[in-house]
């Protein structure tokens, strides 16, 4: 039974990681589409004027970089978090056992 639980936990962690990666790609695609539209609007209305589109491009780009770092670079679960999760899981297992 422990093996099944372990396999389920691994599967659930993998599923969550895939969801995080998918979320990043959706964010990236949205960033590209919206900012491309802003550049096109600028080109159609005032191509020689102040390039105002750089502000949302830059600001949103910072958020996109942090999203990337959170998904691919930094491990979200610290050792402390893992220990706390294990402690809480052990407590819940103990509580769920029938008392004689």
N, CA, C and O atoms as a GROMACS GRO file, in nm:
protein
  400
    1UNK      N    1   0.082  -0.120   0.000
    1UNK     CA    2   0.000   0.000   0.000
    1UNK      C    3   0.086   0.126   0.000
    1UNK      O    4   0.053   0.226  -0.063
    2UNK      N    5   0.198   0.118   0.072
    2UNK     CA    6   0.290   0.232   0.077
    2UNK      C    7   0.344   0.264  -0.062
    2UNK      O    8   0.362   0.381  -0.098
    3UNK      N    9   0.369   0.158  -0.139
    3UNK     CA   10   0.420   0.179  -0.274
    3UNK      C   11   0.317   0.250  -0.362
    3UNK      O   12   0.352   0.339  -0.439
    4UNK      N   13   0.190   0.210  -0.350
    4UNK     CA   14   0.084   0.275  -0.426
    4UNK      C   15   0.072   0.422  -0.390
    4UNK      O   16   0.059   0.508  -0.478
    5UNK      N   17   0.076   0.450  -0.260
    5UNK     CA   18   0.068   0.588  -0.215
    5UNK      C   19   0.185   0.668  -0.269
    5UNK      O   20   0.168   0.781  -0.316
    6UNK      N   21   0.301   0.609  -0.263
    6UNK     CA   22   0.421   0.677  -0.313
    6UNK      C   23   0.408   0.705  -0.462
    6UNK      O   24   0.441   0.814  -0.510
    7UNK      N   25   0.361   0.605  -0.536
    7UNK     CA   26   0.343   0.624  -0.680
    7UNK      C   27   0.239   0.731  -0.709
    7UNK      O   28   0.256   0.812  -0.800
    8UNK      N   29   0.130   0.731  -0.631
    8UNK     CA   30   0.027   0.834  -0.649
    8UNK      C   31   0.082   0.972  -0.619
    8UNK      O   32   0.052   1.068  -0.690
    9UNK      N   33   0.162   0.982  -0.514
    9UNK     CA   34   0.222   1.112  -0.479
    9UNK      C   35   0.314   1.161  -0.590
    9UNK      O   36   0.312   1.278  -0.626
   10UNK      N   37   0.394   1.070  -0.643
   10UNK     CA   38   0.485   1.106  -0.752
   10UNK      C   39   0.405   1.150  -0.874
   10UNK      O   40   0.438   1.250  -0.937
   11UNK      N   41   0.301   1.075  -0.905
   11UNK     CA   42   0.217   1.111  -1.019
   11UNK      C   43   0.153   1.248  -0.998
   11UNK      O   44   0.150   1.330  -1.090
   12UNK      N   45   0.104   1.274  -0.878
   12UNK     CA   46   0.039   1.402  -0.848
   12UNK      C   47   0.140   1.517  -0.857
   12UNK      O   48   0.107   1.624  -0.909
   13UNK      N   49   0.260   1.496  -0.807
   13UNK     CA   50   0.364   1.599  -0.818
   13UNK      C   51   0.398   1.626  -0.965
   13UNK      O   52   0.413   1.741  -1.006
   14UNK      N   53   0.409   1.519  -1.042
   14UNK     CA   54   0.439   1.534  -1.185
   14UNK      C   55   0.327   1.608  -1.256
   14UNK      O   56   0.352   1.694  -1.341
   15UNK      N   57   0.203   1.576  -1.222
   15UNK     CA   58   0.088   1.644  -1.282
   15UNK      C   59   0.090   1.792  -1.249
   15UNK      O   60   0.063   1.876  -1.336
   16UNK      N   61   0.121   1.825  -1.125
   16UNK     CA   62   0.127   1.966  -1.085
   16UNK      C   63   0.238   2.039  -1.160
   16UNK      O   64   0.219   2.154  -1.202
   17UNK      N   65   0.353   1.974  -1.178
   17UNK     CA   66   0.464   2.037  -1.251
   17UNK      C   67   0.424   2.063  -1.396
   17UNK      O   68   0.455   2.169  -1.451
   18UNK      N   69   0.356   1.966  -1.457
   18UNK     CA   70   0.311   1.984  -1.595
   18UNK      C   71   0.212   2.101  -1.603
   18UNK      O   72   0.217   2.180  -1.697
   19UNK      N   73   0.123   2.111  -1.505
   19UNK     CA   74   0.028   2.224  -1.501
   19UNK      C   75   0.101   2.357  -1.488
   19UNK      O   76   0.062   2.455  -1.551
   20UNK      N   77   0.206   2.361  -1.406
   20UNK     CA   78   0.284   2.484  -1.390
   20UNK      C   79   0.351   2.523  -1.522
   20UNK      O   80   0.350   2.640  -1.562
   21UNK      N   81   0.408   2.424  -1.590
   21UNK     CA   82   0.474   2.451  -1.718
   21UNK      C   83   0.372   2.497  -1.822
   21UNK      O   84   0.398   2.590  -1.898
   22UNK      N   85   0.258   2.431  -1.824
   22UNK     CA   86   0.152   2.469  -1.917
   22UNK      C   87   0.107   2.612  -1.888
   22UNK      O   88   0.087   2.691  -1.981
   23UNK      N   89   0.093   2.646  -1.762
   23UNK     CA   90   0.055   2.781  -1.722
   23UNK      C   91   0.156   2.885  -1.770
   23UNK      O   92   0.118   2.994  -1.812
   24UNK      N   93   0.284   2.850  -1.762
   24UNK     CA   94   0.386   2.943  -1.811
   24UNK      C   95   0.372   2.964  -1.961
   24UNK      O   96   0.379   3.077  -2.009
   25UNK      N   97   0.353   2.855  -2.036
   25UNK     CA   98   0.342   2.870  -2.182
   25UNK      C   99   0.218   2.949  -2.222
   25UNK      O  100   0.223   3.025  -2.319
   26UNK      N  101   0.110   2.932  -2.150
   26UNK     CA  102  -0.009   3.014  -2.176
   26UNK      C  103   0.022   3.160  -2.149
   26UNK      O  104  -0.016   3.248  -2.226
   27UNK      N  105   0.092   3.187  -2.039
   27UNK     CA  106   0.132   3.323  -2.003
   27UNK      C  107   0.222   3.382  -2.113
   27UNK      O  108   0.203   3.496  -2.154
   28UNK      N  109   0.319   3.303  -2.159
   28UNK     CA  110   0.411   3.349  -2.264
   28UNK      C  111   0.335   3.381  -2.393
   28UNK      O  112   0.359   3.485  -2.455
   29UNK      N  113   0.246   3.293  -2.434
   29UNK     CA  114   0.169   3.315  -2.556
   29UNK      C  115   0.082   3.440  -2.544
   29UNK      O  116   0.074   3.519  -2.638
   30UNK      N  117   0.019   3.457  -2.430
   30UNK     CA  118  -0.063   3.577  -2.407
   30UNK      C  119   0.022   3.702  -2.414
   30UNK      O  120  -0.018   3.802  -2.473
   31UNK      N  121   0.139   3.698  -2.353
   31UNK     CA  122   0.234   3.810  -2.354
   31UNK      C  123   0.270   3.848  -2.498
   31UNK      O  124   0.269   3.966  -2.534
   32UNK      N  125   0.303   3.747  -2.578
   32UNK     CA  126   0.343   3.772  -2.717
   32UNK      C  127   0.227   3.831  -2.798
   32UNK      O  128   0.245   3.930  -2.870
   33UNK      N  129   0.109   3.773  -2.786
   33UNK     CA  130  -0.007   3.820  -2.863
   33UNK      C  131  -0.045   3.962  -2.824
   33UNK      O  132  -0.061   4.048  -2.911
   34UNK      N  133  -0.060   3.987  -2.695
   34UNK     CA  134  -0.104   4.119  -2.649
   34UNK      C  135  -0.001   4.226  -2.682
   34UNK      O  136  -0.036   4.333  -2.731
   35UNK      N  137   0.126   4.198  -2.656
   35UNK     CA  138   0.227   4.299  -2.683
   35UNK      C  139   0.249   4.321  -2.832
   35UNK      O  140   0.283   4.432  -2.874
   36UNK      N  141   0.230   4.218  -2.912
   36UNK     CA  142   0.236   4.236  -3.058
   36UNK      C  143   0.122   4.328  -3.102
   36UNK      O  144   0.141   4.415  -3.187
   37UNK      N  145   0.005   4.308  -3.044
   37UNK     CA  146  -0.109   4.394  -3.077
   37UNK      C  147  -0.080   4.539  -3.038
   37UNK      O  148  -0.115   4.631  -3.111
   38UNK      N  149  -0.018   4.559  -2.922
   38UNK     CA  150   0.016   4.695  -2.879
   38UNK      C  151   0.115   4.761  -2.975
   38UNK      O  152   0.102   4.880  -3.006
   39UNK      N  153   0.213   4.686  -3.022
   39UNK     CA  154   0.310   4.740  -3.118
   39UNK      C  155   0.239   4.774  -3.249
   39UNK      O  156   0.267   4.879  -3.309
   40UNK      N  157   0.150   4.688  -3.294
   40UNK     CA  158   0.075   4.714  -3.418
   40UNK      C  159  -0.011   4.839  -3.403
   40UNK      O  160  -0.018   4.922  -3.494
   41UNK      N  161  -0.077   4.853  -3.287
   41UNK     CA  162  -0.157   4.974  -3.263
   41UNK      C  163  -0.068   5.098  -3.269
   41UNK      O  164  -0.106   5.198  -3.330
   42UNK      N  165   0.047   5.092  -3.207
   42UNK     CA  166   0.140   5.204  -3.208
   42UNK      C  167   0.184   5.236  -3.352
   42UNK      O  168   0.187   5.352  -3.393
   43UNK      N  169   0.217   5.132  -3.428
   43UNK     CA  170   0.261   5.152  -3.567
   43UNK      C  171   0.150   5.212  -3.653
   43UNK      O  172   0.178   5.291  -3.743
   44UNK      N  173   0.026   5.175  -3.627
   44UNK     CA  174  -0.085   5.226  -3.707
   44UNK      C  175  -0.127   5.367  -3.667
   44UNK      O  176  -0.181   5.441  -3.750
   45UNK      N  177  -0.104   5.406  -3.543
   45UNK     CA  178  -0.152   5.536  -3.498
   45UNK      C  179  -0.046   5.644  -3.496
   45UNK      O  180  -0.073   5.758  -3.533
   46UNK      N  181   0.075   5.610  -3.452
   46UNK     CA  182   0.179   5.713  -3.439
   46UNK      C  183   0.317   5.649  -3.447
   46UNK      O  184   0.390   5.646  -3.348
   47UNK      N  185   0.355   5.599  -3.566
   47UNK     CA  186   0.480   5.524  -3.577
   47UNK      C  187   0.606   5.603  -3.543
   47UNK      O  188   0.706   5.545  -3.501
   48UNK      N  189   0.603   5.733  -3.560
   48UNK     CA  190   0.722   5.812  -3.529
   48UNK      C  191   0.719   5.870  -3.390
   48UNK      O  192   0.816   5.933  -3.346
   49UNK      N  193   0.609   5.850  -3.320
   49UNK     CA  194   0.592   5.909  -3.188
   49UNK      C  195   0.657   5.827  -3.078
   49UNK      O  196   0.731   5.732  -3.103
   50UNK      N  197   0.626   5.867  -2.958
   50UNK     CA  198   0.682   5.801  -2.840
   50UNK      C  199   0.640   5.654  -2.836
   50UNK      O  200   0.521   5.624  -2.846
   51UNK      N  201   0.734   5.563  -2.822
   51UNK     CA  202   0.701   5.420  -2.820
   51UNK      C  203   0.645   5.376  -2.684
   51UNK      O  204   0.714   5.310  -2.606
   52UNK      N  205   0.522   5.414  -2.657
   52UNK     CA  206   0.458   5.388  -2.528
   52UNK      C  207   0.442   5.239  -2.497
   52UNK      O  208   0.430   5.200  -2.381
   53UNK      N  209   0.442   5.158  -2.601
   53UNK     CA  210   0.421   5.014  -2.582
   53UNK      C  211   0.533   4.949  -2.501
   53UNK      O  212   0.515   4.839  -2.449
   54UNK      N  213   0.648   5.016  -2.490
   54UNK     CA  214   0.760   4.955  -2.416
   54UNK      C  215   0.728   4.940  -2.267
   54UNK      O  216   0.781   4.850  -2.202
   55UNK      N  217   0.642   5.028  -2.212
   55UNK     CA  218   0.612   5.021  -2.069
   55UNK      C  219   0.536   4.894  -2.032
   55UNK      O  220   0.578   4.824  -1.940
   56UNK      N  221   0.426   4.862  -2.098
   56UNK     CA  222   0.362   4.734  -2.063
   56UNK      C  223   0.449   4.615  -2.102
   56UNK      O  224   0.450   4.513  -2.032
   57UNK      N  225   0.523   4.627  -2.212
   57UNK     CA  226   0.611   4.520  -2.255
   57UNK      C  227   0.716   4.492  -2.148
   57UNK      O  228   0.740   4.376  -2.113
   58UNK      N  229   0.776   4.597  -2.095
   58UNK     CA  230   0.880   4.584  -1.994
   58UNK      C  231   0.822   4.536  -1.861
   58UNK      O  232   0.873   4.441  -1.800
   59UNK      N  233   0.715   4.600  -1.816
   59UNK     CA  234   0.656   4.562  -1.688
   59UNK      C  235   0.606   4.420  -1.685
   59UNK      O  236   0.634   4.344  -1.592
   60UNK      N  237   0.532   4.383  -1.788
   60UNK     CA  238   0.480   4.247  -1.797
   60UNK      C  239   0.595   4.148  -1.816
   60UNK      O  240   0.590   4.036  -1.766
   61UNK      N  241   0.698   4.192  -1.889
   61UNK     CA  242   0.815   4.106  -1.910
   61UNK      C  243   0.883   4.068  -1.780
   61UNK      O  244   0.930   3.956  -1.764
   62UNK      N  245   0.886   4.162  -1.685
   62UNK     CA  246   0.944   4.132  -1.554
   62UNK      C  247   0.863   4.021  -1.486
   62UNK      O  248   0.919   3.926  -1.431
   63UNK      N  249   0.732   4.033  -1.492
   63UNK     CA  250   0.646   3.929  -1.436
   63UNK      C  251   0.667   3.795  -1.504
   63UNK      O  252   0.666   3.690  -1.439
   64UNK      N  253   0.685   3.798  -1.635
   64UNK     CA  254   0.707   3.675  -1.711
   64UNK      C  255   0.839   3.609  -1.671
   64UNK      O  256   0.846   3.487  -1.659
   65UNK      N  257   0.942   3.690  -1.649
   65UNK     CA  258   1.072   3.636  -1.605
   65UNK      C  259   1.057   3.568  -1.469
   65UNK      O  260   1.109   3.458  -1.448
   66UNK      N  261   0.985   3.632  -1.377
   66UNK     CA  262   0.964   3.570  -1.246
   66UNK      C  263   0.882   3.442  -1.256
   66UNK      O  264   0.906   3.346  -1.183
   67UNK      N  265   0.786   3.441  -1.345
   67UNK     CA  266   0.707   3.319  -1.367
   67UNK      C  267   0.799   3.208  -1.418
   67UNK      O  268   0.792   3.095  -1.369
   68UNK      N  269   0.885   3.239  -1.515
   68UNK     CA  270   0.980   3.142  -1.568
   68UNK      C  271   1.070   3.088  -1.457
   68UNK      O  272   1.089   2.967  -1.444
   69UNK      N  273   1.125   3.179  -1.377
   69UNK     CA  274   1.215   3.138  -1.268
   69UNK      C  275   1.143   3.048  -1.169
   69UNK      O  276   1.199   2.949  -1.120
   70UNK      N  277   1.019   3.081  -1.139
   70UNK     CA  278   0.942   3.000  -1.045
   70UNK      C  279   0.911   2.861  -1.096
   70UNK      O  280   0.900   2.767  -1.018
   71UNK      N  281   0.897   2.848  -1.226
   71UNK     CA  282   0.862   2.718  -1.284
   71UNK      C  283   0.985   2.633  -1.312
   71UNK      O  284   0.985   2.514  -1.281
   72UNK      N  285   1.090   2.692  -1.368
   72UNK     CA  286   1.204   2.613  -1.413
   72UNK      C  287   1.330   2.623  -1.328
   72UNK      O  288   1.410   2.530  -1.328
   73UNK      N  289   1.350   2.730  -1.257
   73UNK     CA  290   1.479   2.749  -1.190
   73UNK      C  291   1.472   2.715  -1.041
   73UNK      O  292   1.554   2.637  -0.992
   74UNK      N  293   1.378   2.773  -0.972
   74UNK     CA  294   1.373   2.756  -0.827
   74UNK      C  295   1.279   2.643  -0.789
   74UNK      O  296   1.167   2.633  -0.840
   75UNK      N  297   1.326   2.559  -0.698
   75UNK     CA  298   1.241   2.453  -0.644
   75UNK      C  299   1.149   2.517  -0.543
   75UNK      O  300   1.195   2.574  -0.444
   76UNK      N  301   1.021   2.507  -0.565
   76UNK     CA  302   0.925   2.575  -0.478
   76UNK      C  303   0.920   2.517  -0.337
   76UNK      O  304   0.892   2.589  -0.242
   77UNK      N  305   0.946   2.391  -0.324
   77UNK     CA  306   0.937   2.330  -0.192
   77UNK      C  307   1.075   2.329  -0.127
   77UNK      O  308   1.168   2.264  -0.176
   78UNK      N  309   1.086   2.399  -0.019
   78UNK     CA  310   1.211   2.399   0.057
   78UNK      C  311   1.214   2.274   0.144
   78UNK      O  312   1.114   2.204   0.158
   79UNK      N  313   1.329   2.248   0.203
   79UNK     CA  314   1.340   2.134   0.294
   79UNK      C  315   1.244   2.149   0.411
   79UNK      O  316   1.182   2.052   0.455
   80UNK      N  317   1.231   2.271   0.461
   80UNK     CA  318   1.140   2.297   0.572
   80UNK      C  319   0.997   2.260   0.532
   80UNK      O  320   0.926   2.195   0.608
   81UNK      N  321   0.956   2.302   0.411
   81UNK     CA  322   0.821   2.270   0.364
   81UNK      C  323   0.800   2.119   0.355
   81UNK      O  324   0.696   2.068   0.396
   82UNK      N  325   0.900   2.049   0.302
   82UNK     CA  326   0.888   1.904   0.290
   82UNK      C  327   0.872   1.838   0.427
   82UNK      O  328   0.790   1.749   0.445
   83UNK      N  329   0.953   1.884   0.524
   83UNK     CA  330   0.943   1.828   0.660
   83UNK      C  331   0.806   1.856   0.720
   83UNK      O  332   0.747   1.768   0.782
   84UNK      N  333   0.756   1.977   0.701
   84UNK     CA  334   0.625   2.012   0.755
   84UNK      C  335   0.514   1.930   0.690
   84UNK      O  336   0.420   1.887   0.757
   85UNK      N  337   0.524   1.909   0.560
   85UNK     CA  338   0.425   1.827   0.489
   85UNK      C  339   0.427   1.684   0.544
   85UNK      O  340   0.322   1.626   0.570
   86UNK      N  341   0.547   1.629   0.562
   86UNK     CA  342   0.558   1.493   0.616
   86UNK      C  343   0.501   1.486   0.758
   86UNK      O  344   0.433   1.390   0.792
   87UNK      N  345   0.530   1.588   0.840
   87UNK     CA  346   0.477   1.591   0.977
   87UNK      C  347   0.325   1.594   0.976
   87UNK      O  348   0.259   1.520   1.050
   88UNK      N  349   0.270   1.680   0.892
   88UNK     CA  350   0.125   1.694   0.884
   88UNK      C  351   0.061   1.565   0.832
   88UNK      O  352  -0.043   1.523   0.881
   89UNK      N  353   0.124   1.504   0.732
   89UNK     CA  354   0.072   1.378   0.677
   89UNK      C  355   0.074   1.269   0.785
   89UNK      O  356  -0.020   1.191   0.796
   90UNK      N  357   0.181   1.263   0.863
   90UNK     CA  358   0.191   1.164   0.970
   90UNK      C  359   0.082   1.188   1.075
   90UNK      O  360   0.020   1.094   1.124
   91UNK      N  361   0.059   1.315   1.109
   91UNK     CA  362  -0.045   1.348   1.206
   91UNK      C  363  -0.182   1.306   1.154
   91UNK      O  364  -0.263   1.249   1.228
   92UNK      N  365  -0.209   1.334   1.025
   92UNK     CA  366  -0.338   1.298   0.966
   92UNK      C  367  -0.357   1.146   0.960
   92UNK      O  368  -0.467   1.095   0.982
   93UNK      N  369  -0.249   1.074   0.929
   93UNK     CA  370  -0.258   0.928   0.926
   93UNK      C  371  -0.292   0.874   1.064
   93UNK      O  372  -0.376   0.786   1.080
   94UNK      N  373  -0.225   0.931   1.165
   94UNK     CA  374  -0.248   0.888   1.303
   94UNK      C  375  -0.392   0.916   1.345
   94UNK      O  376  -0.455   0.833   1.411
   95UNK      N  377  -0.444   1.032   1.308
   95UNK     CA  378  -0.582   1.068   1.343
   95UNK      C  379  -0.684   0.981   1.270
   95UNK      O  380  -0.791   0.954   1.323
   96UNK      N  381  -0.651   0.937   1.150
   96UNK     CA  382  -0.748   0.861   1.071
   96UNK      C  383  -0.754   0.713   1.110
   96UNK      O  384  -0.845   0.642   1.068
   97UNK      N  385  -0.658   0.667   1.189
   97UNK     CA  386  -0.661   0.526   1.232
   97UNK      C  387  -0.773   0.506   1.332
   97UNK      O  388  -0.796   0.589   1.420
   98UNK      N  389  -0.843   0.395   1.318
   98UNK     CA  390  -0.950   0.368   1.415
   98UNK      C  391  -0.892   0.344   1.554
   98UNK      O  392  -0.792   0.273   1.569
   99UNK      N  393  -0.953   0.403   1.653
   99UNK     CA  394  -0.906   0.388   1.791
   99UNK      C  395  -0.981   0.273   1.857
   99UNK      O  396  -1.103   0.266   1.850
  100UNK      N  397  -0.907   0.184   1.921
  100UNK     CA  398  -0.969   0.068   1.988
  100UNK      C  399  -1.001   0.099   2.130
  100UNK      O  400  -1.053   0.014   2.202
   0.00000   0.00000   0.00000
